[in-house]
Amino acid sequence: MKKLHLFIVFAFILFPYSQFFTQIPGLVNYSEENGLNSSYTYRLSQDSNGFIWIGSDNGLFRFDGKEFKQYTKRDGLKNIDVLSCVPLSNGEIFIIPFLNDFAYLKDGKIINSDNNKELKKMQFGHDPVAVGKKNSVFLYNTFNPKNIFIYKNENVSKIPLSLNKGDNNIVAFDAEKNILYNSDGKGKLEIYNILTKKKTLCNIHIPEGTIIYKKGDFFAFRRNEKVDIYKVENNSNFKKIQSFSVNQGIHQLILDKNNRLWICLENGGVLYFNQPLSDKVNLSSPIKFLDDFIINDIILDKDNNVWFSTRNNGIYFIADKFFRNYIQLPIKNNSSHITAISNLGNDIILGYNEAKGGIYHSKNITDIILEKNRKIEHKAIFSKGNTIIFGLSRSVFQYNTITKRTTFIQASSLKNIIPYTDNSVLFCTAENLTAYNFIKNTFTDILTGQRIYTALPFHKDSLFIGTFKDLYKFNSKTQKKTLFLEGYYFTDIKKLKENLYIGATNLNGIILFNNKKIVKKITENNGLSTSQIKKIDIQNENIFWASTNSGLIRIEIKGKNFLINNFTQTDGLPSNVIAGCVIKKDSIFVGTSKGLGILSISKLLTQQKFINKKVIINSIVIGHQEYFNLKTELFAQNPNNEVIFNLSFPDYSSQGKINYKYKIEGLNDNWQMSSSPKIIFNSIPHGQYIFKVYGIGYNGKQSFSSSDIAFKIKPQFWQTWLFKAFVAVLGILIIWIIINTYFQKKRNKKLETLYYEKKIAELELQAIKAQINPHFIYNCLNSIQFLLYKKDYRETENYLDTFSQMIRKTLYYSEKTFMPINEEIEYLSLYLNMEKLRLKDVFDYKIIVSENINTNWKIPSLLIQPFVENAIKHGIAGLQNRKGQIEISFTHYESTLCITIEDNGVGINNNPESILKTNSFGVKLSQKRIETFKQLFETKIILEINNLSEKLQQPGTQIKIYITPYENKSAGLHY
């Protein structure tokens, strides 16, 4: 009796359907024009990234909300008639075409049975059923299956089935529990565990011709036009919870992820039950829509948006907010283009883009035909009491809500209707500004010969009037018109509060002004979605709403700041083309180009600031290679350093109006915007980078987080720091070699020149020495001759003895370049003794060596003797009245050796050249030797000759020889 009652109840509520509509506002059709190159679509599915996959008669399609990507024969499909696909948890897409031509999509490539022989193991006589579980797919025939095939990680295995003898029909498979629901030829239903082979009989009989649909614990049995809903307990105990008939042929039954029932009808249309299946709540009347289309499949995506695949009409989409709004507040025939809206008590008055109006009351719209078959749009509506004035672009009508009578008022090029007095309104037209009394049906001209777009009374007899480009103050009594705001095309003006007005402009956003000046401008720079405003509607003195062709805007004044919220289709509006709105408590009634939208203000204000999705980086082309597996190291090498990012942002509510905000950290810190899902970078220098990208939805909201991917551009070997360091070192080395070679050649040339100069100097020195020896010997022989002449044989013998020692030493030292100071002193002593003997003691001598003198120091040999000889010969020998004195001293000052030869002779002129003018040939040779030593040994020898009579007021001559010690590195000598 209870089952009969349920059947009667559902038969009553389902036919005829209490609520239906053929077209849902916000419903979007994707077809060939949008890139879906197939009209006949089969099964739909959604993967973990959010992509929608569509099986069709022209391949497999992937939709990301902006573009369709098609996979066909050229991509690897052996059969392009694709029934469905199963997205797996490991990212693979298992593809099920007709005729066993199975394939799968992995890392952007389709693998078919030619590439993977494992796929050939699966052969079915009919199109199989496929059930996904994580990264596995179970495939089986529904009629008399012998095996269940399992595809997993590119391998195929099978589980043999041991079913009853006779006919078997698999009606459902639970992959989580590994159980088949099998019906034998007699209508018995049993549970078969594919692993344990255990069979359990169920408490239900299945009539022949019954088709079963399963979702979780719910089963829908369809037989002809009757539908039975069961809930299963303990896997085998079936409990009927609903039963009804639709009185039409059923094409498909679908249980969505929220356990709601959809019935696709054979002759077109869908029945939708808005309550989840439950054994405690009966289903209410279904809603019928899409009457003209045959629906093959329906899915709810992750955001509860609804997708429909159709036979020969592509796919349809409706966002969850659209669908919920119209399911909760369904309005029959609510899809007309609304161009004006007003309110009258609890009713909403609508004007369309034709000579027809409407009154919304108690979830129904009553049409008011003003002129039949005339396509002229409404410009404005005024309503008060029982009067409604419909202002069309060419005609004005008055409607009485009590008598239902429509009266033609006038024909004019109307722009706006403005409330004026209690019983009158202002008609803004292309010809004049007229006051119309809707009680008396009389007209009064306010301003003639002017094109007026809007007006607003702001004081007794004073109005703001707006033309095509300026706003004026006008006094209706004096007819005086004064320019107030120049250059603003006002489309609407409203009074917000005392002496504060709001103007909607065509290009300059919203203007707040008083009766003296502009107070504030609100434009896109302040957060408006557009600066082209059509209408302003006041909620209270701090909140107002702006209607635009880009959505609805709410502006709230908070002190000196403004809180701005932009609402679009993504928030549930039927369309973004808004004519105006009416606010009633928490509800806002919005007139749009796709019907009337009724939304909750509080729910609108709870909109998320971000889109709870991230951009999907599908692949990266880098180094002329496309990477789908982004977990691998991504790199390119110069000069192949072009990088292409293929992106998707599956925010389906934006309906393709998607942008991307991106930058590459390490290259440029400035964010860039693009509407293209393909981001291309050229000539990126080598280095390590991070690509960051946000998705931007249609209403300007962005993804809650950026999608980041690291990559690097490797340098060529000549761009590495090691190579650069090597080149730098090599360059420095080459430069050093070149410079060193240059200076070495120069040095060698100098050394060669110096070598020859020294050779010449040495030869010259030897020649000088060769000259010194004969000169000295010649002088000694003269002395010997002089002694013999005097017959002083004893002295001659002594002299010859000393002379022989002198000759030996002279010959010895003449071969030496340097001689120690002590040997020089010994040589000088021998010479002075010999001269003293020859001259009969006419002089005395003294040799003094300072304590800080090292007598082993070497000095040029035979350098001092000629100056001593000159002192004797030219200074001492001519003395008559005093005995001669010669003093030789060796002293050392800092780094200089000073040798002084001083006598008390007749003296010379204190001119260094005077001594050279004398007959002292030895001194001349010594001077040459000094110059030669300077050149040969790069030493410093200074000769200084002083006349003591001028310097010390005493007779005599002083000769000083200064020698700077020098380390001769080539000879190893120090003197």
mmCIF file with all atom_site columns, C-alpha atoms in Angstrom, residues 482-616:
data_model
loop_
_atom_site.group_PDB
_atom_site.id
_atom_site.type_symbol
_atom_site.label_atom_id
_atom_site.label_alt_id
_atom_site.label_comp_id
_atom_site.label_asym_id
_atom_site.label_entity_id
_atom_site.label_seq_id
_atom_site.pdbx_PDB_ins_code
_atom_site.Cartn_x
_atom_site.Cartn_y
_atom_site.Cartn_z
_atom_site.occupancy
_atom_site.B_iso_or_equiv
_atom_site.pdbx_formal_charge
_atom_site.auth_seq_id
_atom_site.auth_comp_id
_atom_site.auth_asym_id
_atom_site.auth_atom_id
_atom_site.pdbx_PDB_model_num
ATOM 1   C CA . THR A 1 482 ? 23.682 78.561 -16.089 1.00 0.00 ? 482 THR A CA 1
ATOM 2   C CA . LEU A 1 483 ? 26.571 76.268 -16.983 1.00 0.00 ? 483 LEU A CA 1
ATOM 3   C CA . PHE A 1 484 ? 27.511 74.249 -13.871 1.00 0.00 ? 484 PHE A CA 1
ATOM 4   C CA . LEU A 1 485 ? 29.783 71.368 -14.923 1.00 0.00 ? 485 LEU A CA 1
ATOM 5   C CA . GLU A 1 486 ? 31.351 71.425 -18.340 1.00 0.00 ? 486 GLU A CA 1
ATOM 6   C CA . GLY A 1 487 ? 32.416 68.371 -20.305 1.00 0.00 ? 487 GLY A CA 1
ATOM 7   C CA . TYR A 1 488 ? 30.409 65.692 -18.462 1.00 0.00 ? 488 TYR A CA 1
ATOM 8   C CA . TYR A 1 489 ? 27.809 63.599 -20.238 1.00 0.00 ? 489 TYR A CA 1
ATOM 9   C CA . PHE A 1 490 ? 25.472 62.661 -17.367 1.00 0.00 ? 490 PHE A CA 1
ATOM 10  C CA . THR A 1 491 ? 23.303 59.599 -17.956 1.00 0.00 ? 491 THR A CA 1
ATOM 11  C CA . ASP A 1 492 ? 21.632 59.699 -14.534 1.00 0.00 ? 492 ASP A CA 1
ATOM 12  C CA . ILE A 1 493 ? 21.513 61.984 -11.484 1.00 0.00 ? 493 ILE A CA 1
ATOM 13  C CA . LYS A 1 494 ? 20.258 61.067 -8.018  1.00 0.00 ? 494 LYS A CA 1
ATOM 14  C CA . LYS A 1 495 ? 20.122 62.875 -4.685  1.00 0.00 ? 495 LYS A CA 1
ATOM 15  C CA . LEU A 1 496 ? 22.100 61.002 -2.042  1.00 0.00 ? 496 LEU A CA 1
ATOM 16  C CA . LYS A 1 497 ? 21.419 63.325 0.903   1.00 0.00 ? 497 LYS A CA 1
ATOM 17  C CA . GLU A 1 498 ? 21.002 67.010 1.624   1.00 0.00 ? 498 GLU A CA 1
ATOM 18  C CA . ASN A 1 499 ? 23.138 69.033 -0.792  1.00 0.00 ? 499 ASN A CA 1
ATOM 19  C CA . LEU A 1 500 ? 24.994 65.962 -2.064  1.00 0.00 ? 500 LEU A CA 1
ATOM 20  C CA . TYR A 1 501 ? 24.227 64.466 -5.465  1.00 0.00 ? 501 TYR A CA 1
ATOM 21  C CA . ILE A 1 502 ? 25.518 61.558 -7.515  1.00 0.00 ? 502 ILE A CA 1
ATOM 22  C CA . GLY A 1 503 ? 25.921 61.683 -11.257 1.00 0.00 ? 503 GLY A CA 1
ATOM 23  C CA . ALA A 1 504 ? 26.484 58.717 -13.566 1.00 0.00 ? 504 ALA A CA 1
ATOM 24  C CA . THR A 1 505 ? 28.545 59.735 -16.581 1.00 0.00 ? 505 THR A CA 1
ATOM 25  C CA . ASN A 1 506 ? 29.135 58.102 -19.920 1.00 0.00 ? 506 ASN A CA 1
ATOM 26  C CA . LEU A 1 507 ? 32.946 58.243 -19.764 1.00 0.00 ? 507 LEU A CA 1
ATOM 27  C CA . ASN A 1 508 ? 34.052 59.820 -16.483 1.00 0.00 ? 508 ASN A CA 1
ATOM 28  C CA . GLY A 1 509 ? 32.782 57.383 -13.875 1.00 0.00 ? 509 GLY A CA 1
ATOM 29  C CA . ILE A 1 510 ? 30.730 58.629 -10.946 1.00 0.00 ? 510 ILE A CA 1
ATOM 30  C CA . ILE A 1 511 ? 30.693 62.290 -9.897  1.00 0.00 ? 511 ILE A CA 1
ATOM 31  C CA . LEU A 1 512 ? 29.723 63.388 -6.371  1.00 0.00 ? 512 LEU A CA 1
ATOM 32  C CA . PHE A 1 513 ? 28.853 67.095 -6.242  1.00 0.00 ? 513 PHE A CA 1
ATOM 33  C CA . ASN A 1 514 ? 26.926 69.685 -4.262  1.00 0.00 ? 514 ASN A CA 1
ATOM 34  C CA . ASN A 1 515 ? 25.201 72.797 -5.594  1.00 0.00 ? 515 ASN A CA 1
ATOM 35  C CA . LYS A 1 516 ? 28.541 74.576 -5.902  1.00 0.00 ? 516 LYS A CA 1
ATOM 36  C CA . LYS A 1 517 ? 31.284 72.190 -7.025  1.00 0.00 ? 517 LYS A CA 1
ATOM 37  C CA . ILE A 1 518 ? 32.492 68.640 -7.558  1.00 0.00 ? 518 ILE A CA 1
ATOM 38  C CA . VAL A 1 519 ? 33.214 66.862 -4.278  1.00 0.00 ? 519 VAL A CA 1
ATOM 39  C CA . LYS A 1 520 ? 34.688 63.583 -5.539  1.00 0.00 ? 520 LYS A CA 1
ATOM 40  C CA . LYS A 1 521 ? 35.316 61.642 -8.740  1.00 0.00 ? 521 LYS A CA 1
ATOM 41  C CA . ILE A 1 522 ? 35.204 57.845 -8.687  1.00 0.00 ? 522 ILE A CA 1
ATOM 42  C CA . THR A 1 523 ? 36.715 56.125 -11.727 1.00 0.00 ? 523 THR A CA 1
ATOM 43  C CA . GLU A 1 524 ? 38.500 52.936 -12.712 1.00 0.00 ? 524 GLU A CA 1
ATOM 44  C CA . ASN A 1 525 ? 41.546 54.269 -10.871 1.00 0.00 ? 525 ASN A CA 1
ATOM 45  C CA . ASN A 1 526 ? 39.541 54.023 -7.646  1.00 0.00 ? 526 ASN A CA 1
ATOM 46  C CA . GLY A 1 527 ? 38.377 50.462 -8.316  1.00 0.00 ? 527 GLY A CA 1
ATOM 47  C CA . LEU A 1 528 ? 35.383 50.704 -10.663 1.00 0.00 ? 528 LEU A CA 1
ATOM 48  C CA . SER A 1 529 ? 35.257 47.924 -13.238 1.00 0.00 ? 529 SER A CA 1
ATOM 49  C CA . THR A 1 530 ? 34.445 50.589 -15.850 1.00 0.00 ? 530 THR A CA 1
ATOM 50  C CA . SER A 1 531 ? 34.062 54.376 -16.009 1.00 0.00 ? 531 SER A CA 1
ATOM 51  C CA . GLN A 1 532 ? 31.018 54.113 -18.293 1.00 0.00 ? 532 GLN A CA 1
ATOM 52  C CA . ILE A 1 533 ? 28.042 54.235 -15.909 1.00 0.00 ? 533 ILE A CA 1
ATOM 53  C CA . LYS A 1 534 ? 24.428 53.868 -17.062 1.00 0.00 ? 534 LYS A CA 1
ATOM 54  C CA . LYS A 1 535 ? 22.316 54.259 -13.934 1.00 0.00 ? 535 LYS A CA 1
ATOM 55  C CA . ILE A 1 536 ? 22.542 54.965 -10.201 1.00 0.00 ? 536 ILE A CA 1
ATOM 56  C CA . ASP A 1 537 ? 20.228 53.380 -7.601  1.00 0.00 ? 537 ASP A CA 1
ATOM 57  C CA . ILE A 1 538 ? 20.285 54.510 -3.972  1.00 0.00 ? 538 ILE A CA 1
ATOM 58  C CA . GLN A 1 539 ? 20.175 51.998 -1.108  1.00 0.00 ? 539 GLN A CA 1
ATOM 59  C CA . ASN A 1 540 ? 20.742 54.559 1.664   1.00 0.00 ? 540 ASN A CA 1
ATOM 60  C CA . GLU A 1 541 ? 22.664 57.794 2.130   1.00 0.00 ? 541 GLU A CA 1
ATOM 61  C CA . ASN A 1 542 ? 25.959 55.904 2.360   1.00 0.00 ? 542 ASN A CA 1
ATOM 62  C CA . ILE A 1 543 ? 25.424 53.073 -0.136  1.00 0.00 ? 543 ILE A CA 1
ATOM 63  C CA . PHE A 1 544 ? 24.481 53.229 -3.806  1.00 0.00 ? 544 PHE A CA 1
ATOM 64  C CA . TRP A 1 545 ? 24.672 50.873 -6.784  1.00 0.00 ? 545 TRP A CA 1
ATOM 65  C CA . ALA A 1 546 ? 25.915 51.602 -10.302 1.00 0.00 ? 546 ALA A CA 1
ATOM 66  C CA . SER A 1 547 ? 24.691 49.715 -13.366 1.00 0.00 ? 547 SER A CA 1
ATOM 67  C CA . THR A 1 548 ? 27.077 49.243 -16.287 1.00 0.00 ? 548 THR A CA 1
ATOM 68  C CA . ASN A 1 549 ? 27.672 47.085 -19.341 1.00 0.00 ? 549 ASN A CA 1
ATOM 69  C CA . SER A 1 550 ? 30.452 45.383 -17.353 1.00 0.00 ? 550 SER A CA 1
ATOM 70  C CA . GLY A 1 551 ? 28.420 44.301 -14.343 1.00 0.00 ? 551 GLY A CA 1
ATOM 71  C CA . LEU A 1 552 ? 26.984 45.769 -11.169 1.00 0.00 ? 552 LEU A CA 1
ATOM 72  C CA . ILE A 1 553 ? 28.977 47.973 -8.775  1.00 0.00 ? 553 ILE A CA 1
ATOM 73  C CA . ARG A 1 554 ? 28.271 48.621 -5.110  1.00 0.00 ? 554 ARG A CA 1
ATOM 74  C CA . ILE A 1 555 ? 29.830 51.759 -3.582  1.00 0.00 ? 555 ILE A CA 1
ATOM 75  C CA . GLU A 1 556 ? 29.813 52.405 0.136   1.00 0.00 ? 556 GLU A CA 1
ATOM 76  C CA . ILE A 1 557 ? 30.977 55.740 1.558   1.00 0.00 ? 557 ILE A CA 1
ATOM 77  C CA . LYS A 1 558 ? 33.170 55.312 4.623   1.00 0.00 ? 558 LYS A CA 1
ATOM 78  C CA . GLY A 1 559 ? 34.314 58.724 5.755   1.00 0.00 ? 559 GLY A CA 1
ATOM 79  C CA . LYS A 1 560 ? 36.636 60.041 3.086   1.00 0.00 ? 560 LYS A CA 1
ATOM 80  C CA . ASN A 1 561 ? 37.133 56.598 1.569   1.00 0.00 ? 561 ASN A CA 1
ATOM 81  C CA . PHE A 1 562 ? 35.021 54.316 -0.594  1.00 0.00 ? 562 PHE A CA 1
ATOM 82  C CA . LEU A 1 563 ? 34.475 50.575 -0.390  1.00 0.00 ? 563 LEU A CA 1
ATOM 83  C CA . ILE A 1 564 ? 33.848 49.301 -3.918  1.00 0.00 ? 564 ILE A CA 1
ATOM 84  C CA . ASN A 1 565 ? 32.592 45.829 -4.891  1.00 0.00 ? 565 ASN A CA 1
ATOM 85  C CA . ASN A 1 566 ? 32.271 44.747 -8.521  1.00 0.00 ? 566 ASN A CA 1
ATOM 86  C CA . PHE A 1 567 ? 29.825 41.959 -9.342  1.00 0.00 ? 567 PHE A CA 1
ATOM 87  C CA . THR A 1 568 ? 29.620 40.077 -12.625 1.00 0.00 ? 568 THR A CA 1
ATOM 88  C CA . GLN A 1 569 ? 28.277 36.842 -14.048 1.00 0.00 ? 569 GLN A CA 1
ATOM 89  C CA . THR A 1 570 ? 30.729 34.956 -11.863 1.00 0.00 ? 570 THR A CA 1
ATOM 90  C CA . ASP A 1 571 ? 28.691 36.170 -8.887  1.00 0.00 ? 571 ASP A CA 1
ATOM 91  C CA . GLY A 1 572 ? 25.408 34.898 -10.319 1.00 0.00 ? 572 GLY A CA 1
ATOM 92  C CA . LEU A 1 573 ? 24.218 37.783 -12.502 1.00 0.00 ? 573 LEU A CA 1
ATOM 93  C CA . PRO A 1 574 ? 22.400 36.507 -15.592 1.00 0.00 ? 574 PRO A CA 1
ATOM 94  C CA . SER A 1 575 ? 24.436 38.930 -17.698 1.00 0.00 ? 575 SER A CA 1
ATOM 95  C CA . ASN A 1 576 ? 26.974 41.702 -17.266 1.00 0.00 ? 576 ASN A CA 1
ATOM 96  C CA . VAL A 1 577 ? 24.797 44.134 -19.261 1.00 0.00 ? 577 VAL A CA 1
ATOM 97  C CA . ILE A 1 578 ? 22.850 45.789 -16.452 1.00 0.00 ? 578 ILE A CA 1
ATOM 98  C CA . ALA A 1 579 ? 19.921 48.201 -17.005 1.00 0.00 ? 579 ALA A CA 1
ATOM 99  C CA . GLY A 1 580 ? 19.318 48.994 -13.336 1.00 0.00 ? 580 GLY A CA 1
ATOM 100 C CA . CYS A 1 581 ? 18.364 47.433 -10.037 1.00 0.00 ? 581 CYS A CA 1
ATOM 101 C CA . VAL A 1 582 ? 15.822 47.556 -7.224  1.00 0.00 ? 582 VAL A CA 1
ATOM 102 C CA . ILE A 1 583 ? 16.844 46.966 -3.590  1.00 0.00 ? 583 ILE A CA 1
ATOM 103 C CA . LYS A 1 584 ? 14.387 45.374 -1.183  1.00 0.00 ? 584 LYS A CA 1
ATOM 104 C CA . LYS A 1 585 ? 15.867 44.549 2.209   1.00 0.00 ? 585 LYS A CA 1
ATOM 105 C CA . ASP A 1 586 ? 18.532 41.868 1.597   1.00 0.00 ? 586 ASP A CA 1
ATOM 106 C CA . SER A 1 587 ? 17.402 41.153 -1.966  1.00 0.00 ? 587 SER A CA 1
ATOM 107 C CA . ILE A 1 588 ? 18.522 42.986 -5.071  1.00 0.00 ? 588 ILE A CA 1
ATOM 108 C CA . PHE A 1 589 ? 16.537 42.647 -8.311  1.00 0.00 ? 589 PHE A CA 1
ATOM 109 C CA . VAL A 1 590 ? 18.804 43.242 -11.287 1.00 0.00 ? 590 VAL A CA 1
ATOM 110 C CA . GLY A 1 591 ? 17.554 43.858 -14.806 1.00 0.00 ? 591 GLY A CA 1
ATOM 111 C CA . THR A 1 592 ? 19.976 42.378 -17.324 1.00 0.00 ? 592 THR A CA 1
ATOM 112 C CA . SER A 1 593 ? 20.149 41.553 -21.018 1.00 0.00 ? 593 SER A CA 1
ATOM 113 C CA . LYS A 1 594 ? 19.367 37.914 -20.128 1.00 0.00 ? 594 LYS A CA 1
ATOM 114 C CA . GLY A 1 595 ? 16.486 38.382 -17.743 1.00 0.00 ? 595 GLY A CA 1
ATOM 115 C CA . LEU A 1 596 ? 15.850 39.324 -14.154 1.00 0.00 ? 596 LEU A CA 1
ATOM 116 C CA . GLY A 1 597 ? 18.432 38.397 -11.565 1.00 0.00 ? 597 GLY A CA 1
ATOM 117 C CA . ILE A 1 598 ? 17.399 38.019 -7.936  1.00 0.00 ? 598 ILE A CA 1
ATOM 118 C CA . LEU A 1 599 ? 20.283 37.807 -5.514  1.00 0.00 ? 599 LEU A CA 1
ATOM 119 C CA . SER A 1 600 ? 20.989 38.078 -1.815  1.00 0.00 ? 600 SER A CA 1
ATOM 120 C CA . ILE A 1 601 ? 23.046 41.157 -0.975  1.00 0.00 ? 601 ILE A CA 1
ATOM 121 C CA . SER A 1 602 ? 24.593 39.516 2.083   1.00 0.00 ? 602 SER A CA 1
ATOM 122 C CA . LYS A 1 603 ? 25.701 36.543 -0.012  1.00 0.00 ? 603 LYS A CA 1
ATOM 123 C CA . LEU A 1 604 ? 27.101 38.854 -2.662  1.00 0.00 ? 604 LEU A CA 1
ATOM 124 C CA . LEU A 1 605 ? 29.184 40.615 -0.036  1.00 0.00 ? 605 LEU A CA 1
ATOM 125 C CA . THR A 1 606 ? 30.673 37.337 1.150   1.00 0.00 ? 606 THR A CA 1
ATOM 126 C CA . GLN A 1 607 ? 32.370 36.870 -2.204  1.00 0.00 ? 607 GLN A CA 1
ATOM 127 C CA . GLN A 1 608 ? 35.903 35.608 -1.976  1.00 0.00 ? 608 GLN A CA 1
ATOM 128 C CA . LYS A 1 609 ? 38.684 38.041 -2.699  1.00 0.00 ? 609 LYS A CA 1
ATOM 129 C CA . PHE A 1 610 ? 40.621 35.377 -4.544  1.00 0.00 ? 610 PHE A CA 1
ATOM 130 C CA . ILE A 1 611 ? 39.824 32.486 -6.840  1.00 0.00 ? 611 ILE A CA 1
ATOM 131 C CA . ASN A 1 612 ? 40.505 29.227 -5.070  1.00 0.00 ? 612 ASN A CA 1
ATOM 132 C CA . LYS A 1 613 ? 42.510 27.825 -7.979  1.00 0.00 ? 613 LYS A CA 1
ATOM 133 C CA . LYS A 1 614 ? 46.032 27.962 -9.321  1.00 0.00 ? 614 LYS A CA 1
ATOM 134 C CA . VAL A 1 615 ? 47.342 28.270 -12.832 1.00 0.00 ? 615 VAL A CA 1
ATOM 135 C CA . ILE A 1 616 ? 48.201 24.916 -14.404 1.00 0.00 ? 616 ILE A CA 1
#
